[in-house]
Amino acid sequence: METIRLTAAQAMVRWLAAQMTEEGERFVEGIWAIFGHGNVAGLGAALHEARDTFPTWRGQNEQTMAHAAIAFAKGHARRRAMAVTSSIGPGATNMVTAAALAHVNRLPLLLIPGDVFAGRRPDPVLQQIEDFGDGTVSANDCFRPVVRYFDRITRPEQLLSALPRALAVMTDPADCGPVCLSFCQDVQAEGFDWPCDFFAPRVWRIRRPEPDMAELAEVAALIRAAQAPVIVAGGGVIYSGAEAALAEFAARHAIPVIETQAGKSALAQAHPMNLGAAGVDGSAAANAAAAAADLVLGIGTRFQDFTTGSWSLFANPARRLVSVNVQAQDALKHGAVPLVADARVALERLSAQMGGYRGTVDAAARAAWLAAVDAHCAAPDPDGPLPSDAQVIGAVQRATGPEAIAMGAAGTMPGALKLLWQASQGGYHMEYGFSCMGYEIAGAIGLKLAHPEREVICFTGDGSYMMANSELATAVMRRVPFTVVLTDNRGYGCINRLQQACGGAAFNNLYTECAVEAQPEIDYVAHAASLGAHAVRAVTIADLEAEVTAARGRDIPTVIVIETRATEGPGFGAAGHWWDVAVPEVSHRPEIAAAYDRYLAQAARVRRAN
Ligand SMILES: Cc1ncc(C[n+]2csc(CCOP(=O)(O)OP(=O)(O)O)c2C)c(N)n1
Ligand SMILES: [Mg+2]
């Protein structure tokens, strides 16, 4: 057998560079890296040698580099991914949150933290945590619960099986998620005689599992028997590339579609079957259809509590639940009748068994809903109070076209955008599985790298901006342009409102209710400009529209700061849908006691699905 002598790190890089998509691109596009003693000498040297075939980029923080990598994978509908490497210790544990984010959202991510010496000679090496009860534990064991595959590379030849297993997980439609190859520092640098054919290029095809015939027949019969079915479209529709199949299925069979955060923009808002967002932050049209539905057909959805209104939605006593999902654990949740299959294949096979079946769509409710959105998001009187977040969304919508992608993760904006953003197909990217503050700006980089042809609009609150903004400097250096709309309401607006809705006192969310000696006067424009971004303040909604338009064509990010009202959420259309946020049973505050009574009454009305 022909062999080649390489270090384990060299072998890893060479192998990764040879793993291809069906379209002939590298599945792992490249690697984000911050070096330290745990990866600089071993993996760092290998990456330097391979810099022309497997690119390395430096970011500012391991967590946010991983956010960029995750957004790249989400932007590519899981058909491509990126890797991230860190040193040992704090660099590695900085990535744990990002691993959890990718895990919840079922997105591929390859994490390669350095690890302590397998040979243990220098123990305790700098940044080694030392477990007195277990010699096999290192800080990197933190990754175990938040990745789909964890491996510690303690001998070079382990890579012969660990690397293919890593790619198998990242390209598996059902088990897709983050992988951690914890790479012991000494092993990275160790030589081994590798079989040359290990490095032969390999194409990773993403499978489309066919449905079981019995499951298919059962589900088709349930739909044919339904009077008022509704489809809940989740992220799985997008990951399957089932957008056109869904549009065709919904139109042919007249079944309304309601959207989850991950599924929004699978169907353009303009599609006549699209009733908008479902659930806690859902549209009146979608929630009315959901409440009346006698059959709920989930497609590629986890039925997260925002989607189901913590099961206060879908209240028709005759309601049946069907779940089409490539992952059996998801398909079986909540007592659903499962159809385990790829979403696109399932829709095609189902349609073939449904003949001329047609459900019912309330076109008038849809039209009324869209008219209400336009009115709600219209430009306000410039001399009136500070704009609302809804008016900000309206301004961005008017200033952009179908090529724009609205993106974000946490705060007021995800709910507001889910409700109000009228997405083109593919025009929406929300990290709402983990809803991680600090995803936004780094995520915008990854999304723009995945879609250089589209305009990326990153919505962030002042709170999320403060949590993680430093990758703006990376975007400036790499000339990755996008537009950040920073809504400054002087604190954590959405949590402040939630706190009071639960009977709590306004406390520790807006700066005005925090224990501070002086109210902050944070100059976000100066801050973003100092990182190299083009930064401006918009005072009015008209200013905002003009600045969004002016940003187009710049080769660096633009940050537009606009002050908004903290007291107002998206504020309409949610039709009173509930969210189960546990309220204290014991309190001296009458407001909490009243909220607790409301909580019990609402909880008693919820019809659990299981
Ligand atoms: C990492 C992280 N920490 C805490 C939270 C809980 N949380 C959700 S939104 C939010 C406040 C967001 O404030 P901001 O970005 O200013 O948005 P606003 O609601 O004020 O518009 C907090 C603390 C979270 N989602 N993520
Ligand atoms: Mg805020």
XYZ file of C-alpha atoms and ligand atoms in Angstrom:
637
model
C 0.000 0.000 0.000
C 1.339 3.375 -0.969
C 1.673 5.673 2.030
C 2.641 9.239 2.721
C 4.208 10.549 5.909
C 2.307 13.527 7.286
C 1.501 14.928 10.692
C -2.010 14.300 11.948
C -2.787 17.982 11.406
C -1.479 17.875 7.827
C -3.558 14.765 7.175
C -6.692 16.385 8.574
C -6.315 19.453 6.381
C -5.487 17.451 3.272
C -8.483 15.183 3.835
C -10.896 18.037 4.491
C -9.811 19.794 1.301
C -10.760 16.667 -0.695
C -14.364 16.322 0.530
C -16.658 17.626 -2.175
C -20.292 18.469 -2.756
C -22.197 17.140 -5.749
C -21.728 20.574 -7.299
C -17.955 20.133 -7.171
C -17.227 22.510 -4.299
C -15.468 21.722 -1.024
C -18.095 20.658 1.518
C -16.037 22.356 4.222
C -15.282 25.650 2.536
C -12.448 26.617 4.876
C -11.606 27.288 8.477
C -11.935 30.153 10.907
C -8.997 30.156 13.292
C -7.715 31.844 16.397
C -4.436 30.280 17.372
C -2.939 29.654 20.783
C -0.419 27.150 22.079
C -3.055 24.414 21.641
C -3.226 24.671 17.839
C -0.682 27.135 16.471
C 2.333 24.872 16.030
C 0.508 21.756 14.822
C -2.692 22.650 12.993
C -1.486 26.209 12.364
C 1.534 25.011 10.384
C -0.596 22.572 8.390
C -3.091 25.313 7.541
C -0.308 27.619 6.439
C 1.007 24.976 4.031
C -2.488 24.411 2.638
C -3.538 28.071 2.508
C -4.040 28.018 -1.267
C -6.283 24.949 -1.262
C -8.012 25.263 2.109
C -8.377 28.884 3.246
C -7.968 30.104 6.820
C -9.599 33.258 8.140
C -8.979 35.031 11.422
C -11.863 36.399 13.439
C -12.043 38.174 16.777
C -13.775 35.658 19.038
C -14.197 31.893 18.780
C -17.933 31.993 19.460
C -18.667 34.568 16.804
C -16.360 32.912 14.265
C -18.482 29.823 14.790
C -21.640 31.921 14.359
C -20.311 33.032 10.975
C -19.600 29.405 10.079
C -23.102 28.355 11.134
C -24.774 31.138 9.147
C -22.764 30.068 6.101
C -24.117 26.533 6.477
C -27.681 27.755 7.057
C -27.386 30.082 4.068
C -26.367 27.064 2.008
C -29.296 25.023 3.362
C -26.771 22.634 4.970
C -25.180 21.760 1.654
C -21.875 23.319 2.666
C -20.187 24.105 5.981
C -17.156 25.694 7.589
C -14.724 24.616 10.291
C -13.515 26.576 13.308
C -10.367 25.901 15.278
C -9.339 27.227 18.661
C -6.598 26.716 21.167
C -7.285 24.742 24.328
C -9.077 26.103 27.395
C -10.904 29.427 26.987
C -10.709 29.464 23.202
C -12.315 26.047 23.134
C -15.015 26.727 25.701
C -15.846 29.984 23.915
C -17.247 27.741 21.176
C -19.582 25.731 23.410
C -22.461 28.201 23.006
C -22.055 28.147 19.244
C -22.017 24.344 19.270
C -25.302 24.356 21.161
C -26.713 26.860 18.678
C -25.814 24.633 15.733
C -27.166 21.599 17.592
C -30.590 23.139 18.244
C -30.856 24.395 14.680
C -29.605 21.098 13.180
C -26.832 22.852 11.279
C -23.466 21.407 10.281
C -20.377 22.871 11.919
C -16.918 21.377 12.342
C -15.253 22.427 15.585
C -11.579 21.605 16.053
C -10.473 22.812 19.471
C -6.974 21.961 20.610
C -6.825 19.665 23.621
C -4.329 18.808 26.363
C -1.340 16.566 25.617
C -2.405 12.966 24.959
C 1.040 11.977 26.271
C 0.504 14.089 29.408
C 4.210 14.954 29.684
C 3.820 18.647 30.539
C 0.683 18.227 32.661
C -0.812 20.497 33.723
C -0.219 22.369 30.510
C -1.225 26.045 30.406
C -5.052 26.321 30.538
C -5.570 22.665 31.501
C -8.441 22.463 33.998
C -7.261 19.249 35.816
C -9.927 16.866 37.060
C -8.681 15.139 40.218
C -11.219 12.323 39.855
C -10.951 11.552 36.146
C -7.739 11.607 34.135
C -9.585 11.449 30.827
C -11.554 14.658 31.286
C -10.593 18.005 29.791
C -12.473 21.278 29.342
C -13.497 20.025 25.902
C -15.805 17.439 27.453
C -18.195 20.430 27.712
C -18.909 19.857 24.032
C -20.347 16.377 24.489
C -23.993 17.315 25.138
C -24.073 19.975 22.442
C -22.610 18.176 19.434
C -23.904 15.272 17.367
C -20.493 13.637 17.283
C -17.626 14.116 19.702
C -14.216 12.548 19.357
C -10.916 13.147 21.089
C -7.999 12.541 18.795
C -5.339 10.927 20.979
C -3.515 9.052 18.186
C -3.019 10.209 14.575
C -4.547 7.109 12.981
C -7.859 7.740 14.765
C -8.482 10.325 12.054
C -8.879 7.500 9.524
C -12.302 6.793 11.025
C -13.049 10.034 12.887
C -12.949 12.298 9.819
C -15.384 10.230 7.707
C -17.672 9.936 10.729
C -17.600 13.720 11.128
C -18.620 14.285 7.511
C -21.225 11.527 7.702
C -22.919 13.396 10.559
C -22.700 16.814 8.923
C -24.199 15.534 5.669
C -26.876 13.307 7.231
C -30.297 14.941 6.779
C -31.710 13.382 9.953
C -28.739 13.637 12.304
C -27.161 16.780 10.900
C -25.470 18.966 13.476
C -22.171 20.115 14.907
C -19.152 17.887 15.289
C -16.251 18.327 17.685
C -12.892 16.790 16.906
C -10.941 17.613 20.019
C -7.378 17.522 18.788
C -4.681 16.814 21.377
C -1.863 19.263 20.892
C 0.963 16.718 20.736
C -0.986 14.473 18.349
C -1.490 17.332 15.864
C 2.271 17.464 15.415
C 2.904 13.705 15.335
C 3.837 11.970 12.052
C 2.138 8.869 10.641
C 2.300 6.840 7.399
C -1.120 7.495 5.851
C -2.519 5.384 3.021
C -2.479 7.677 -0.020
C -5.980 6.660 -1.099
C -7.352 8.140 2.126
C -6.933 11.525 0.463
C -8.709 10.708 -2.801
C -11.488 13.233 -3.479
C -14.888 12.069 -2.283
C -18.357 13.390 -3.096
C -20.887 13.622 -0.268
C -24.409 13.231 -1.584
C -27.203 14.330 0.755
C -29.744 11.515 0.888
C -33.476 11.938 0.225
C -35.110 9.149 2.204
C -38.316 7.807 0.630
C -41.369 7.378 2.877
C -42.562 4.039 4.152
C -45.543 2.995 2.015
C -47.819 2.264 4.978
C -47.058 5.603 6.638
C -47.625 7.379 3.339
C -51.003 5.726 2.775
C -52.141 6.508 6.320
C -51.196 10.169 6.085
C -52.683 10.608 2.605
C -55.956 9.132 3.863
C -55.971 11.480 6.850
C -55.522 14.489 4.590
C -58.222 13.328 2.164
C -60.621 13.020 5.100
C -59.882 16.501 6.466
C -62.152 19.503 5.921
C -59.758 22.224 6.981
C -56.135 21.106 6.908
C -53.281 23.522 7.488
C -49.592 23.068 6.718
C -46.956 24.176 9.214
C -43.822 24.752 7.156
C -40.577 24.429 9.112
C -36.891 24.736 8.336
C -36.840 21.185 7.012
C -38.638 22.411 3.888
C -35.673 24.646 3.112
C -33.023 22.076 4.042
C -34.710 19.589 1.727
C -34.894 22.098 -1.124
C -38.650 21.476 -1.111
C -39.730 25.091 -1.675
C -41.123 24.544 -5.171
C -42.728 21.249 -4.158
C -44.461 22.978 -1.245
C -45.690 25.851 -3.435
C -47.078 23.374 -5.937
C -48.634 21.087 -3.284
C -50.300 23.941 -1.393
C -51.695 25.529 -4.572
C -52.907 22.304 -6.155
C -54.643 21.081 -3.001
C -55.694 24.503 -1.655
C -54.106 23.934 1.730
C -53.031 27.083 3.585
C -49.430 27.299 4.768
C -48.384 28.831 8.045
C -44.741 29.409 8.835
C -42.265 28.843 11.636
C -39.194 31.018 12.183
C -36.945 28.502 10.412
C -39.499 27.823 7.692
C -40.347 31.426 6.840
C -39.485 32.295 3.218
C -39.712 28.660 2.076
C -42.835 30.034 0.417
C -42.752 33.667 -0.674
C -45.159 35.872 1.248
C -46.732 36.653 -2.122
C -47.852 33.030 -2.617
C -51.664 32.945 -2.308
C -51.569 30.008 0.135
C -49.178 31.754 2.530
C -51.057 32.992 5.599
C -47.899 34.111 7.389
C -46.363 33.271 10.715
C -47.903 30.830 13.162
C -48.042 30.974 16.922
C -47.109 33.331 19.711
C -45.862 35.961 17.292
C -48.127 34.829 14.476
C -50.484 36.582 12.078
C -54.236 36.823 12.606
C -54.839 34.907 9.371
C -52.428 32.094 10.248
C -53.624 31.741 13.798
C -57.284 31.690 12.764
C -56.551 28.926 10.268
C -54.555 27.053 12.915
C -57.316 27.327 15.495
C -59.930 26.013 13.057
C -57.757 23.293 11.526
C -58.960 19.718 11.848
C -55.657 18.453 10.492
C -52.254 19.987 11.130
C -49.637 18.819 8.661
C -46.187 19.703 9.980
C -43.478 19.569 7.347
C -39.910 19.700 8.593
C -40.811 21.338 11.893
C -39.856 20.653 15.508
C -43.165 22.187 16.715
C -41.274 24.531 19.038
C -43.410 26.349 21.623
C -43.518 29.652 19.711
C -45.019 27.804 16.749
C -47.699 26.057 18.777
C -48.441 28.948 21.152
C -47.292 26.484 23.823
C -50.131 24.313 22.455
C -52.778 27.002 22.926
C -53.100 27.025 19.130
C -54.551 24.140 17.107
C -57.451 24.039 19.561
C -60.090 22.409 17.353
C -61.201 19.342 19.385
C -61.300 17.293 16.162
C -57.741 18.193 15.325
C -55.314 15.487 14.172
C -51.579 16.021 14.004
C -49.356 14.694 11.237
C -45.621 15.256 11.123
C -43.520 14.845 8.011
C -39.907 14.789 9.075
C -36.691 13.171 7.968
C -35.840 12.603 11.643
C -38.083 9.984 13.279
C -37.739 11.568 16.730
C -39.238 14.768 15.368
C -41.923 12.998 13.367
C -43.193 11.141 16.446
C -43.319 14.127 18.815
C -46.575 15.196 20.430
C -48.354 12.025 19.456
C -48.218 12.941 15.768
C -48.937 10.423 13.043
C -45.450 10.209 11.530
C -44.318 10.306 7.954
C -40.576 9.829 8.093
C -39.124 11.042 4.813
C -37.387 13.828 2.994
C -39.817 16.744 2.720
C -39.659 17.125 -1.056
C -40.125 13.442 -1.742
C -42.922 13.226 0.830
C -44.832 16.126 -0.747
C -44.553 14.598 -4.213
C -45.603 11.129 -3.052
C -48.463 12.507 -0.950
C -49.780 14.623 -3.798
C -49.852 11.578 -6.046
C -52.173 9.861 -3.545
C -54.484 12.827 -3.024
C -56.089 13.044 -6.462
C -58.142 16.211 -6.834
C -58.374 16.820 -3.095
C -58.768 20.488 -2.120
C -58.884 22.062 1.325
C -60.061 25.562 2.140
C -58.216 28.855 2.196
C -59.620 32.075 3.580
C -58.336 34.434 0.883
C -60.168 37.375 2.436
C -58.437 36.821 5.789
C -55.115 36.721 3.994
C -55.811 39.946 2.085
C -57.012 41.695 5.241
C -53.902 40.565 7.035
C -51.516 41.862 4.366
C -53.336 45.216 4.209
C -53.066 45.488 7.983
C -49.315 44.823 7.831
C -48.835 47.586 5.265
C -50.775 50.035 7.423
C -48.974 49.013 10.601
C -45.538 49.385 8.988
C -46.287 52.639 7.133
C -44.039 55.643 7.666
C -45.173 57.661 10.707
C -45.452 61.395 11.085
C -41.792 62.516 11.293
C -42.644 64.937 14.090
C -44.344 62.228 16.158
C -42.835 60.005 18.842
C -39.846 57.735 18.246
C -40.561 55.135 15.569
C -41.652 51.622 16.449
C -39.756 48.502 15.392
C -42.638 47.754 12.993
C -42.078 51.100 11.263
C -38.369 50.284 11.000
C -39.246 47.015 9.281
C -41.580 48.862 6.921
C -38.812 51.288 5.972
C -36.358 48.489 5.201
C -39.014 46.638 3.240
C -39.756 49.688 1.108
C -36.063 50.379 0.510
C -35.177 46.831 -0.593
C -36.275 44.385 -3.264
C -36.786 40.647 -3.489
C -33.037 40.023 -3.393
C -32.869 41.200 0.232
C -32.529 38.723 3.090
C -33.697 39.917 6.511
C -31.702 38.189 9.241
C -31.285 38.241 13.002
C -31.515 36.133 16.131
C -32.746 37.657 19.397
C -34.666 40.574 20.897
C -37.783 42.313 19.629
C -36.905 41.940 15.982
C -37.243 38.171 15.429
C -40.886 38.177 16.492
C -41.554 41.436 14.667
C -39.876 40.238 11.479
C -41.591 36.869 11.592
C -44.867 38.722 11.790
C -44.226 41.656 9.480
C -41.377 40.985 7.032
C -42.851 40.127 3.661
C -40.195 37.748 2.486
C -39.372 36.743 -1.026
C -38.462 33.103 -1.379
C -35.230 32.674 0.571
C -35.477 36.236 1.871
C -35.381 35.407 5.555
C -32.717 33.966 7.861
C -33.539 33.830 11.549
C -31.539 31.953 14.143
C -34.444 31.198 16.443
C -33.651 27.678 17.590
C -31.256 29.108 20.188
C -32.194 32.771 19.667
C -28.662 33.647 20.647
C -27.874 37.301 21.250
C -24.621 38.033 19.483
C -25.309 35.820 16.462
C -26.457 38.718 14.337
C -23.344 40.468 13.036
C -21.149 37.400 12.714
C -24.098 35.608 11.169
C -24.423 38.359 8.590
C -20.842 37.634 7.494
C -21.515 33.925 7.015
C -24.802 34.597 5.244
C -23.248 37.129 2.866
C -20.405 34.699 2.098
C -23.057 32.105 1.252
C -25.100 34.582 -0.829
C -22.792 37.234 -2.276
C -25.485 38.039 -4.856
C -28.131 38.986 -2.279
C -28.473 42.036 -0.054
C -28.141 41.050 3.605
C -29.961 43.183 6.162
C -28.928 42.366 9.707
C -31.407 43.477 12.377
C -29.912 43.833 15.846
C -31.014 45.474 19.053
C -28.631 47.562 21.136
C -28.411 44.664 23.596
C -27.322 42.101 21.011
C -24.929 44.618 19.486
C -23.253 45.136 22.849
C -22.971 41.408 23.387
C -21.013 40.724 20.199
C -20.019 43.270 17.588
C -16.299 42.774 17.017
C -16.652 40.678 13.862
C -17.668 43.945 12.193
C -13.938 44.591 12.008
C -13.491 41.206 10.344
C -16.182 42.058 7.789
C -14.384 45.332 7.056
C -11.061 43.518 6.583
C -12.560 40.837 4.382
C -14.686 43.337 2.474
C -17.928 41.520 3.243
C -20.701 44.097 2.883
C -24.081 43.986 4.596
C -26.367 46.478 6.285
C -26.860 46.455 10.033
C -30.036 48.114 11.301
C -29.352 48.759 14.964
C -32.531 49.582 16.888
C -31.481 51.430 20.025
C -34.150 51.362 22.721
C -31.667 51.667 25.586
C -31.743 48.142 26.854
C -33.432 44.794 26.683
C -36.811 45.946 25.418
C -38.476 42.609 24.733
C -37.515 41.101 28.097
C -38.630 44.253 29.878
C -42.064 43.837 28.292
C -42.160 40.122 29.068
C -41.177 40.842 32.674
C -44.112 43.180 33.112
C -46.518 40.877 31.279
C -45.598 38.311 33.948
C -46.461 40.814 36.682
C -42.867 41.712 37.426
C -41.550 45.174 38.167
C -39.503 46.797 35.415
C -36.090 45.754 36.651
C -32.585 45.274 35.261
C -33.554 45.347 31.580
C -33.736 48.937 30.336
C -30.814 51.067 31.524
C -33.276 53.330 33.303
C -34.175 50.452 35.623
C -30.654 49.178 36.229
C -28.383 49.810 39.197
C -26.089 52.342 37.547
C -24.508 55.526 38.841
C -24.990 57.306 35.520
C -27.212 56.611 32.544
C -25.076 55.468 29.579
C -24.690 57.602 26.485
C -23.330 54.947 24.137
C -22.416 56.314 20.727
C -23.047 53.313 18.487
C -22.223 55.300 15.365
C -18.779 56.223 16.677
C -18.269 52.673 17.912
C -19.090 51.010 14.602
C -17.065 53.625 12.711
C -14.073 52.880 14.915
C -14.160 49.285 13.689
C -14.093 50.547 10.107
C -17.764 50.229 9.188
C -19.685 52.979 7.433
C -21.835 54.169 10.335
C -24.677 56.672 10.339
C -27.593 57.718 12.487
C -31.122 57.765 11.095
C -33.427 60.044 13.016
C -36.585 59.514 11.007
C -38.025 56.597 9.088
C -37.357 58.555 5.884
C -33.665 58.822 6.888
C -33.595 55.083 7.420
C -35.022 54.355 3.975
C -32.461 56.678 2.401
C -29.536 55.117 4.301
C -30.577 51.547 3.440
C -30.630 52.595 -0.215
C -27.291 54.413 0.078
C -25.632 51.353 1.616
C -26.126 49.345 -1.563
C -22.895 48.996 -3.486
C -20.523 49.657 -0.581
C -17.882 46.989 -0.100
C -17.874 47.284 3.687
C -20.665 46.888 6.214
C -22.980 49.811 6.873
C -24.350 50.319 10.371
C -27.499 52.436 10.635
C -28.454 53.364 14.186
C -32.044 54.358 14.877
C -33.718 55.009 18.208
C -36.999 53.163 18.701
C -39.721 52.942 21.343
C -38.855 50.366 23.998
C -42.398 49.975 25.222
C -43.879 48.551 22.042
C -43.522 45.045 20.650
C -44.714 44.070 17.195
C -47.947 44.653 19.030
C -50.691 43.383 16.812
C -52.044 40.412 14.972
C -50.930 37.803 17.460
C -54.602 37.179 18.286
C -53.844 36.654 21.935
C -51.716 33.590 21.561
C -50.117 32.398 24.664
C -46.539 31.600 25.571
C -45.890 29.405 28.566
C -43.538 31.474 30.728
C -43.783 30.239 34.300
C -45.143 32.879 36.702
C -44.355 32.737 40.481
C -46.993 31.163 42.700
C -45.770 33.079 45.764
C -45.202 36.827 45.664
C -45.910 39.982 47.619
C -46.650 41.834 44.388
C -50.355 42.008 43.529
C -49.388 42.276 39.850
C -47.616 38.893 40.057
C -50.560 37.345 41.914
C -52.879 38.568 39.146
C -50.504 37.300 36.466
C -50.379 33.931 38.236
C -54.181 33.668 38.129
C -54.139 34.468 34.408
C -51.366 31.918 33.955
C -53.329 29.127 35.646
C -56.465 29.944 33.652
C -54.574 29.892 30.386
C -52.641 26.725 31.230
C -55.928 24.950 32.031
C -57.240 25.796 28.542
C -54.267 24.416 26.683
C -54.921 21.281 24.761
C -51.734 19.288 24.945
C -50.791 17.417 21.855
C -49.530 14.393 23.749
C -26.966 35.026 24.772
C -28.338 35.407 25.225
N -28.518 35.927 26.464
C -29.744 36.259 26.889
C -30.831 36.087 26.096
C -32.219 36.481 26.607
N -32.665 37.645 25.844
C -33.440 37.524 24.755
S -33.734 38.967 23.998
C -32.866 39.813 25.164
C -32.738 41.308 25.082
C -32.355 41.784 23.706
O -32.141 43.185 23.759
P -31.913 43.971 22.426
O -30.961 43.264 21.561
O -31.575 45.375 22.774
O -33.335 43.879 21.714
P -34.673 44.697 22.049
O -35.680 43.713 22.531
O -34.361 45.746 23.061
O -35.078 45.299 20.752
C -32.352 38.960 26.128
C -31.552 39.401 27.304
C -30.601 35.541 24.813
N -31.588 35.297 23.957
N -29.352 35.250 24.394
Mg -32.716 47.051 23.004
